[in-house]
PDB file of C-alpha atoms in Angstrom:
ATOM      1  CA  UNK A   4       0.000   0.000   0.000  1.00  0.00           C
ATOM      2  CA  UNK A   5       2.892   2.384   0.654  1.00  0.00           C
ATOM      3  CA  UNK A   6       4.179   1.856  -2.880  1.00  0.00           C
ATOM      4  CA  UNK A   7       0.655   2.250  -4.260  1.00  0.00           C
ATOM      5  CA  UNK A   8       0.265   5.506  -2.323  1.00  0.00           C
ATOM      6  CA  UNK A   9       3.594   6.795  -3.635  1.00  0.00           C
ATOM      7  CA  UNK A  10       2.564   5.845  -7.177  1.00  0.00           C
ATOM      8  CA  UNK A  11      -0.763   7.676  -6.804  1.00  0.00           C
ATOM      9  CA  UNK A  12       1.038  10.798  -5.579  1.00  0.00           C
ATOM     10  CA  UNK A  13       3.525  10.552  -8.449  1.00  0.00           C
ATOM     11  CA  UNK A  14       0.663  10.252 -10.937  1.00  0.00           C
ATOM     12  CA  UNK A  15      -1.434  13.166  -9.660  1.00  0.00           C
ATOM     13  CA  UNK A  16       1.274  15.596  -8.545  1.00  0.00           C
ATOM     14  CA  UNK A  17       4.801  16.702  -9.276  1.00  0.00           C
ATOM     15  CA  UNK A  18       5.985  15.996  -5.742  1.00  0.00           C
ATOM     16  CA  UNK A  19       9.257  14.025  -5.579  1.00  0.00           C
ATOM     17  CA  UNK A  20       7.948  11.063  -3.576  1.00  0.00           C
ATOM     18  CA  UNK A  21      10.299   8.091  -3.108  1.00  0.00           C
ATOM     19  CA  UNK A  22       9.068   4.521  -3.146  1.00  0.00           C
ATOM     20  CA  UNK A  23       6.722   4.640  -6.120  1.00  0.00           C
ATOM     21  CA  UNK A  24       6.889   2.872  -9.468  1.00  0.00           C
ATOM     22  CA  UNK A  25      10.170   3.653 -11.213  1.00  0.00           C
ATOM     23  CA  UNK A  26       9.703   1.750 -14.491  1.00  0.00           C
ATOM     24  CA  UNK A  27       6.744   1.477 -16.922  1.00  0.00           C
ATOM     25  CA  UNK A  28       6.353  -2.186 -15.987  1.00  0.00           C
ATOM     26  CA  UNK A  29       6.255  -1.417 -12.269  1.00  0.00           C
ATOM     27  CA  UNK A  30       3.817   1.423 -12.923  1.00  0.00           C
ATOM     28  CA  UNK A  31       1.365  -0.920 -14.645  1.00  0.00           C
ATOM     29  CA  UNK A  32       1.641  -3.354 -11.752  1.00  0.00           C
ATOM     30  CA  UNK A  33       0.966  -0.698  -9.115  1.00  0.00           C
ATOM     31  CA  UNK A  34      -1.580   1.536 -10.827  1.00  0.00           C
ATOM     32  CA  UNK A  35      -4.495  -0.824 -10.112  1.00  0.00           C
ATOM     33  CA  UNK A  36      -3.973  -0.357  -6.385  1.00  0.00           C
ATOM     34  CA  UNK A  37      -2.960   3.291  -6.780  1.00  0.00           C
ATOM     35  CA  UNK A  38      -6.272   4.195  -8.441  1.00  0.00           C
ATOM     36  CA  UNK A  39      -8.107   3.350  -5.234  1.00  0.00           C
ATOM     37  CA  UNK A  40      -6.105   6.021  -3.442  1.00  0.00           C
ATOM     38  CA  UNK A  41      -6.769   8.784  -5.974  1.00  0.00           C
ATOM     39  CA  UNK A  42      -9.612  10.380  -3.921  1.00  0.00           C
ATOM     40  CA  UNK A  43      -7.432  10.518  -0.798  1.00  0.00           C
ATOM     41  CA  UNK A  44      -4.532  12.014  -2.748  1.00  0.00           C
ATOM     42  CA  UNK A  45      -7.005  14.514  -4.211  1.00  0.00           C
ATOM     43  CA  UNK A  46      -8.061  15.456  -0.689  1.00  0.00           C
ATOM     44  CA  UNK A  47      -4.390  15.887   0.202  1.00  0.00           C
ATOM     45  CA  UNK A  48      -3.889  18.195  -2.774  1.00  0.00           C
ATOM     46  CA  UNK A  49      -6.910  20.156  -1.612  1.00  0.00           C
ATOM     47  CA  UNK A  50      -5.457  20.379   1.897  1.00  0.00           C
ATOM     48  CA  UNK A  51      -2.160  21.756   0.589  1.00  0.00           C
ATOM     49  CA  UNK A  52      -4.053  24.261  -1.541  1.00  0.00           C
ATOM     50  CA  UNK A  53      -6.106  25.235   1.506  1.00  0.00           C
ATOM     51  CA  UNK A  54      -2.906  25.802   3.484  1.00  0.00           C
ATOM     52  CA  UNK A  55      -1.592  28.053   0.716  1.00  0.00           C
ATOM     53  CA  UNK A  56      -4.905  29.923   0.699  1.00  0.00           C
ATOM     54  CA  UNK A  57      -4.799  30.457   4.447  1.00  0.00           C
ATOM     55  CA  UNK A  58      -1.228  31.787   4.345  1.00  0.00           C
ATOM     56  CA  UNK A  59      -1.829  34.112   1.406  1.00  0.00           C
ATOM     57  CA  UNK A  60      -5.099  35.305   2.954  1.00  0.00           C
ATOM     58  CA  UNK A  61      -3.052  36.715   5.829  1.00  0.00           C
ATOM     59  CA  UNK A  62      -1.485  39.324   3.541  1.00  0.00           C
ATOM     60  CA  UNK A  63      -3.851  39.689   0.570  1.00  0.00           C
ATOM     61  CA  UNK A  64      -7.615  40.137   0.144  1.00  0.00           C
ATOM     62  CA  UNK A  65      -9.500  36.850   0.090  1.00  0.00           C
ATOM     63  CA  UNK A  66     -10.377  36.995  -3.618  1.00  0.00           C
ATOM     64  CA  UNK A  67      -6.728  37.450  -4.582  1.00  0.00           C
ATOM     65  CA  UNK A  68      -5.695  34.736  -2.146  1.00  0.00           C
ATOM     66  CA  UNK A  69      -8.028  32.303  -3.943  1.00  0.00           C
ATOM     67  CA  UNK A  70      -6.391  33.034  -7.293  1.00  0.00           C
ATOM     68  CA  UNK A  71      -2.880  32.664  -5.877  1.00  0.00           C
ATOM     69  CA  UNK A  72      -3.807  29.398  -4.160  1.00  0.00           C
ATOM     70  CA  UNK A  73      -5.212  27.962  -7.397  1.00  0.00           C
ATOM     71  CA  UNK A  74      -2.019  28.960  -9.201  1.00  0.00           C
ATOM     72  CA  UNK A  75       0.021  27.168  -6.537  1.00  0.00           C
ATOM     73  CA  UNK A  76      -2.171  24.088  -6.906  1.00  0.00           C
ATOM     74  CA  UNK A  77      -1.650  24.096 -10.682  1.00  0.00           C
ATOM     75  CA  UNK A  78       2.091  24.106 -10.075  1.00  0.00           C
ATOM     76  CA  UNK A  79       1.729  21.312  -7.529  1.00  0.00           C
ATOM     77  CA  UNK A  80      -0.177  19.079  -9.949  1.00  0.00           C
ATOM     78  CA  UNK A  81       1.665  20.139 -13.085  1.00  0.00           C
ATOM     79  CA  UNK A  82      -1.684  21.537 -14.334  1.00  0.00           C
ATOM     80  CA  UNK A  83      -2.630  17.915 -15.063  1.00  0.00           C
ATOM     81  CA  UNK A  84      -6.399  18.448 -15.056  1.00  0.00           C
ATOM     82  CA  UNK A  85      -6.302  21.911 -16.588  1.00  0.00           C
ATOM     83  CA  UNK A  86      -4.308  20.619 -19.554  1.00  0.00           C
ATOM     84  CA  UNK A  87      -6.698  17.689 -19.994  1.00  0.00           C
ATOM     85  CA  UNK A  88      -9.737  19.973 -19.910  1.00  0.00           C
ATOM     86  CA  UNK A  89      -8.260  22.278 -22.540  1.00  0.00           C
ATOM     87  CA  UNK A  90      -7.377  19.349 -24.817  1.00  0.00           C
ATOM     88  CA  UNK A  91     -10.834  17.802 -24.487  1.00  0.00           C
ATOM     89  CA  UNK A  92     -12.574  21.111 -25.254  1.00  0.00           C
ATOM     90  CA  UNK A  93     -10.398  21.551 -28.344  1.00  0.00           C
ATOM     91  CA  UNK A  94     -11.236  18.049 -29.547  1.00  0.00           C
ATOM     92  CA  UNK A  95     -14.946  18.412 -28.805  1.00  0.00           C
ATOM     93  CA  UNK A  96     -15.169  21.826 -30.431  1.00  0.00           C
ATOM     94  CA  UNK A  97     -13.064  21.197 -33.511  1.00  0.00           C
ATOM     95  CA  UNK A  98     -13.448  17.486 -34.244  1.00  0.00           C
ATOM     96  CA  UNK A  99     -16.101  16.386 -36.733  1.00  0.00           C
ATOM     97  CA  UNK A 100     -15.409  12.689 -36.175  1.00  0.00           C
ATOM     98  CA  UNK A 101     -13.877  10.616 -33.373  1.00  0.00           C
ATOM     99  CA  UNK A 102     -10.636  10.279 -35.328  1.00  0.00           C
ATOM    100  CA  UNK A 103     -10.507  14.027 -35.961  1.00  0.00           C
ATOM    101  CA  UNK A 104     -11.237  14.827 -32.300  1.00  0.00           C
ATOM    102  CA  UNK A 105      -8.524  12.438 -31.090  1.00  0.00           C
ATOM    103  CA  UNK A 106      -6.030  13.955 -33.514  1.00  0.00           C
ATOM    104  CA  UNK A 107      -6.792  17.465 -32.256  1.00  0.00           C
ATOM    105  CA  UNK A 108      -6.547  16.395 -28.619  1.00  0.00           C
ATOM    106  CA  UNK A 109      -3.122  14.892 -29.238  1.00  0.00           C
ATOM    107  CA  UNK A 110      -1.827  18.214 -30.606  1.00  0.00           C
ATOM    108  CA  UNK A 111       0.139  20.066 -27.926  1.00  0.00           C
ATOM    109  CA  UNK A 112      -1.160  23.422 -29.144  1.00  0.00           C
ATOM    110  CA  UNK A 113      -4.219  24.915 -27.459  1.00  0.00           C
ATOM    111  CA  UNK A 114      -6.972  26.362 -29.634  1.00  0.00           C
ATOM    112  CA  UNK A 115      -9.838  28.740 -29.016  1.00  0.00           C
ATOM    113  CA  UNK A 116     -12.177  26.076 -27.614  1.00  0.00           C
ATOM    114  CA  UNK A 117      -9.479  24.912 -25.204  1.00  0.00           C
ATOM    115  CA  UNK A 118      -8.761  28.446 -23.993  1.00  0.00           C
ATOM    116  CA  UNK A 119     -12.456  29.180 -23.484  1.00  0.00           C
ATOM    117  CA  UNK A 120     -13.195  25.873 -21.780  1.00  0.00           C
ATOM    118  CA  UNK A 121     -10.268  26.168 -19.401  1.00  0.00           C
ATOM    119  CA  UNK A 122     -10.962  29.850 -18.749  1.00  0.00           C
ATOM    120  CA  UNK A 123     -14.590  29.213 -17.854  1.00  0.00           C
ATOM    121  CA  UNK A 124     -13.630  26.209 -15.721  1.00  0.00           C
ATOM    122  CA  UNK A 125     -11.064  28.119 -13.665  1.00  0.00           C
ATOM    123  CA  UNK A 126     -13.390  31.128 -13.381  1.00  0.00           C
ATOM    124  CA  UNK A 127     -16.266  28.989 -12.096  1.00  0.00           C
ATOM    125  CA  UNK A 128     -14.039  27.289  -9.569  1.00  0.00           C
ATOM    126  CA  UNK A 129     -12.483  30.542  -8.367  1.00  0.00           C
ATOM    127  CA  UNK A 130     -15.893  32.202  -8.156  1.00  0.00           C
ATOM    128  CA  UNK A 131     -17.286  29.298  -6.183  1.00  0.00           C
ATOM    129  CA  UNK A 132     -14.450  29.495  -3.670  1.00  0.00           C
ATOM    130  CA  UNK A 133     -14.820  33.267  -3.374  1.00  0.00           C
ATOM    131  CA  UNK A 134     -18.520  32.773  -2.633  1.00  0.00           C
ATOM    132  CA  UNK A 135     -17.687  30.419   0.248  1.00  0.00           C
ATOM    133  CA  UNK A 136     -17.309  33.388   2.558  1.00  0.00           C
ATOM    134  CA  UNK A 137     -13.843  32.891   3.956  1.00  0.00           C
ATOM    135  CA  UNK A 138     -10.689  30.818   4.120  1.00  0.00           C
ATOM    136  CA  UNK A 139     -12.033  28.312   6.670  1.00  0.00           C
ATOM    137  CA  UNK A 140     -15.036  27.234   4.599  1.00  0.00           C
ATOM    138  CA  UNK A 141     -13.010  27.399   1.386  1.00  0.00           C
ATOM    139  CA  UNK A 142     -10.523  24.980   2.948  1.00  0.00           C
ATOM    140  CA  UNK A 143     -13.286  22.429   3.508  1.00  0.00           C
ATOM    141  CA  UNK A 144     -14.504  22.909  -0.063  1.00  0.00           C
ATOM    142  CA  UNK A 145     -11.005  22.459  -1.485  1.00  0.00           C
ATOM    143  CA  UNK A 146     -10.468  19.206   0.424  1.00  0.00           C
ATOM    144  CA  UNK A 147     -13.885  17.709  -0.320  1.00  0.00           C
ATOM    145  CA  UNK A 148     -13.967  18.834  -3.956  1.00  0.00           C
ATOM    146  CA  UNK A 149     -10.445  17.516  -4.509  1.00  0.00           C
ATOM    147  CA  UNK A 150     -11.585  14.137  -3.227  1.00  0.00           C
ATOM    148  CA  UNK A 151     -14.818  14.053  -5.241  1.00  0.00           C
ATOM    149  CA  UNK A 152     -13.087  15.110  -8.443  1.00  0.00           C
ATOM    150  CA  UNK A 153     -10.595  12.248  -8.290  1.00  0.00           C
ATOM    151  CA  UNK A 154     -13.344   9.820  -7.308  1.00  0.00           C
ATOM    152  CA  UNK A 155     -15.163  10.841 -10.495  1.00  0.00           C
ATOM    153  CA  UNK A 156     -11.980  10.090 -12.440  1.00  0.00           C
ATOM    154  CA  UNK A 157     -11.965   6.538 -11.097  1.00  0.00           C
ATOM    155  CA  UNK A 158     -15.672   6.207 -11.884  1.00  0.00           C
ATOM    156  CA  UNK A 159     -15.133   7.285 -15.510  1.00  0.00           C
ATOM    157  CA  UNK A 160     -12.320   4.768 -15.921  1.00  0.00           C
ATOM    158  CA  UNK A 161     -14.524   2.064 -14.405  1.00  0.00           C
ATOM    159  CA  UNK A 162     -17.529   2.593 -16.702  1.00  0.00           C
ATOM    160  CA  UNK A 163     -15.929   3.757 -19.966  1.00  0.00           C
ATOM    161  CA  UNK A 164     -13.350   1.497 -21.650  1.00  0.00           C
ATOM    162  CA  UNK A 165     -10.348   3.107 -23.353  1.00  0.00           C
ATOM    163  CA  UNK A 166     -10.464   3.950 -27.051  1.00  0.00           C
ATOM    164  CA  UNK A 167      -9.584   0.677 -28.862  1.00  0.00           C
ATOM    165  CA  UNK A 168      -6.139   0.505 -30.418  1.00  0.00           C
ATOM    166  CA  UNK A 169      -4.997   3.824 -28.980  1.00  0.00           C
ATOM    167  CA  UNK A 170      -1.747   4.116 -27.058  1.00  0.00           C
ATOM    168  CA  UNK A 171      -1.169   6.494 -24.205  1.00  0.00           C
ATOM    169  CA  UNK A 172      -1.619   6.891 -20.499  1.00  0.00           C
ATOM    170  CA  UNK A 173      -5.381   6.414 -20.664  1.00  0.00           C
ATOM    171  CA  UNK A 174      -5.019   3.104 -22.470  1.00  0.00           C
ATOM    172  CA  UNK A 175      -2.424   1.945 -19.930  1.00  0.00           C
ATOM    173  CA  UNK A 176      -4.383   2.955 -16.835  1.00  0.00           C
ATOM    174  CA  UNK A 177      -7.981   2.379 -17.952  1.00  0.00           C
ATOM    175  CA  UNK A 178      -7.998  -1.454 -17.857  1.00  0.00           C
ATOM    176  CA  UNK A 179      -6.910  -1.348 -14.186  1.00  0.00           C
ATOM    177  CA  UNK A 180     -10.159   0.342 -13.152  1.00  0.00           C
ATOM    178  CA  UNK A 181     -13.305  -1.632 -12.340  1.00  0.00           C
ATOM    179  CA  UNK A 182     -16.427  -1.471 -10.190  1.00  0.00           C
ATOM    180  CA  UNK A 183     -14.698  -3.164  -7.257  1.00  0.00           C
ATOM    181  CA  UNK A 184     -11.859  -0.657  -7.338  1.00  0.00           C
ATOM    182  CA  UNK A 185     -14.368   2.187  -7.480  1.00  0.00           C
ATOM    183  CA  UNK A 186     -16.138   0.807  -4.411  1.00  0.00           C
ATOM    184  CA  UNK A 187     -12.867   0.521  -2.496  1.00  0.00           C
ATOM    185  CA  UNK A 188     -11.901   4.065  -3.523  1.00  0.00           C
ATOM    186  CA  UNK A 189     -15.241   5.380  -2.236  1.00  0.00           C
ATOM    187  CA  UNK A 190     -14.853   3.450   1.018  1.00  0.00           C
ATOM    188  CA  UNK A 191     -11.346   4.805   1.605  1.00  0.00           C
ATOM    189  CA  UNK A 192     -12.618   8.301   0.865  1.00  0.00           C
ATOM    190  CA  UNK A 193     -15.449   7.963   3.410  1.00  0.00           C
ATOM    191  CA  UNK A 194     -13.795  10.148   6.110  1.00  0.00           C
ATOM    192  CA  UNK A 195     -13.412  13.017   3.634  1.00  0.00           C
ATOM    193  CA  UNK A 196     -16.963  12.559   2.397  1.00  0.00           C
ATOM    194  CA  UNK A 197     -18.155  12.598   6.009  1.00  0.00           C
ATOM    195  CA  UNK A 198     -16.338  15.913   6.486  1.00  0.00           C
ATOM    196  CA  UNK A 199     -18.328  17.330   3.591  1.00  0.00           C
ATOM    197  CA  UNK A 200     -21.605  15.990   4.985  1.00  0.00           C
ATOM    198  CA  UNK A 201     -20.914  17.471   8.413  1.00  0.00           C
ATOM    199  CA  UNK A 202     -20.040  20.790   6.810  1.00  0.00           C
ATOM    200  CA  UNK A 203     -23.073  20.946   4.507  1.00  0.00           C
ATOM    201  CA  UNK A 204     -25.181  17.842   3.907  1.00  0.00           C
ATOM    202  CA  UNK A 205     -27.336  19.471   1.220  1.00  0.00           C
ATOM    203  CA  UNK A 206     -24.308  20.611  -0.733  1.00  0.00           C
ATOM    204  CA  UNK A 207     -22.888  17.092  -0.614  1.00  0.00           C
ATOM    205  CA  UNK A 208     -26.199  15.689  -1.844  1.00  0.00           C
ATOM    206  CA  UNK A 209     -26.195  18.161  -4.738  1.00  0.00           C
ATOM    207  CA  UNK A 210     -22.563  17.396  -5.556  1.00  0.00           C
ATOM    208  CA  UNK A 211     -23.151  13.648  -5.436  1.00  0.00           C
ATOM    209  CA  UNK A 212     -26.278  13.835  -7.569  1.00  0.00           C
ATOM    210  CA  UNK A 213     -24.588  16.081 -10.111  1.00  0.00           C
ATOM    211  CA  UNK A 214     -21.642  13.703 -10.271  1.00  0.00           C
ATOM    212  CA  UNK A 215     -23.863  10.682 -10.951  1.00  0.00           C
ATOM    213  CA  UNK A 216     -25.839  12.508 -13.651  1.00  0.00           C
ATOM    214  CA  UNK A 217     -22.641  13.750 -15.263  1.00  0.00           C
ATOM    215  CA  UNK A 218     -21.167  10.237 -15.233  1.00  0.00           C
ATOM    216  CA  UNK A 219     -24.146   8.766 -17.098  1.00  0.00           C
ATOM    217  CA  UNK A 220     -24.151  11.588 -19.642  1.00  0.00           C
ATOM    218  CA  UNK A 221     -20.361  11.575 -20.056  1.00  0.00           C
ATOM    219  CA  UNK A 222     -20.292   7.827 -20.620  1.00  0.00           C
ATOM    220  CA  UNK A 223     -22.571   8.144 -23.632  1.00  0.00           C
ATOM    221  CA  UNK A 224     -20.855  11.273 -24.894  1.00  0.00           C
ATOM    222  CA  UNK A 225     -17.400   9.702 -24.827  1.00  0.00           C
ATOM    223  CA  UNK A 226     -18.587   6.620 -26.674  1.00  0.00           C
ATOM    224  CA  UNK A 227     -20.264   8.687 -29.378  1.00  0.00           C
ATOM    225  CA  UNK A 228     -17.638  11.381 -29.865  1.00  0.00           C
ATOM    226  CA  UNK A 229     -14.354   9.623 -29.040  1.00  0.00           C
ATOM    227  CA  UNK A 230     -15.146   5.916 -29.128  1.00  0.00           C
ATOM    228  CA  UNK A 231     -14.119   5.495 -25.483  1.00  0.00           C
ATOM    229  CA  UNK A 232     -12.056   7.181 -22.801  1.00  0.00           C
ATOM    230  CA  UNK A 233      -8.596   8.706 -23.032  1.00  0.00           C
ATOM    231  CA  UNK A 234      -6.207  10.165 -20.490  1.00  0.00           C
ATOM    232  CA  UNK A 235      -7.456  13.665 -21.351  1.00  0.00           C
ATOM    233  CA  UNK A 236     -11.087  12.584 -21.006  1.00  0.00           C
ATOM    234  CA  UNK A 237     -10.416  11.150 -17.547  1.00  0.00           C
ATOM    235  CA  UNK A 238      -8.356  14.140 -16.412  1.00  0.00           C
ATOM    236  CA  UNK A 239     -11.002  16.577 -17.635  1.00  0.00           C
ATOM    237  CA  UNK A 240     -13.668  14.658 -15.709  1.00  0.00           C
ATOM    238  CA  UNK A 241     -11.615  15.177 -12.573  1.00  0.00           C
ATOM    239  CA  UNK A 242     -11.635  18.945 -13.063  1.00  0.00           C
ATOM    240  CA  UNK A 243     -15.346  18.982 -13.881  1.00  0.00           C
ATOM    241  CA  UNK A 244     -15.996  17.056 -10.668  1.00  0.00           C
ATOM    242  CA  UNK A 245     -13.996  19.586  -8.672  1.00  0.00           C
ATOM    243  CA  UNK A 246     -15.912  22.483 -10.234  1.00  0.00           C
ATOM    244  CA  UNK A 247     -19.314  20.854  -9.670  1.00  0.00           C
ATOM    245  CA  UNK A 248     -18.557  20.151  -6.010  1.00  0.00           C
ATOM    246  CA  UNK A 249     -17.265  23.688  -5.503  1.00  0.00           C
ATOM    247  CA  UNK A 250     -20.405  25.199  -7.047  1.00  0.00           C
ATOM    248  CA  UNK A 251     -22.623  22.889  -4.980  1.00  0.00           C
ATOM    249  CA  UNK A 252     -21.172  24.318  -1.793  1.00  0.00           C
ATOM    250  CA  UNK A 253     -21.393  27.863  -3.186  1.00  0.00           C
ATOM    251  CA  UNK A 254     -25.116  27.421  -3.892  1.00  0.00           C
ATOM    252  CA  UNK A 255     -25.751  26.809  -0.208  1.00  0.00           C
ATOM    253  CA  UNK A 256     -24.136  30.037   0.995  1.00  0.00           C
TER     254      UNK A 256
END
């Protein structure tokens, strides 16, 4: 489990964590167990972002502190989810066929749809945190949303098979996800989910319901427009989950 935890941290962040998978073969062996820890690692990322927010809030207005904290988080994660969201929006906006969309998503350049999608996503998340009312409540939202977003990633991998014949991180990781792994991931994330319920049960109900509805819709959309899931599709789902959870808590303010 320690190696699986280190592998999960290596996958989702840029932190130099010893003890994880050091070769592609070892990565494939460990990623099945590591996926179950994604929600907890997401909560940890949220906690570090919350700490940055609290420190910056001591010297800057709260709204500016939110923006700085999100910038620090992007550096911490290597903008993993932001990059995936931009790529998916480019493919969805510019691709007229699954092959065309996949080709666009593979291009390292970011187009107009990617810029707009990422801009709106970051703006919604930042606005939701600003509406939380202060650093203490925003810290809870960051932790819970970070957990829920990565749980949605595991759910997408469990219900949507990778695009057939396509190489890449999504194809390598996707087969390791299944319903049992999703259940274990949710069980391990239970303490974080309980934190969200104790903070605002209605917001958690809204976030959970929105996540389930999005999963069913996204499953069909990916099959129609891409032919399956990809690494970008999974990473983008993680960011969408974070945004939805953040807005759910903002609605209850």
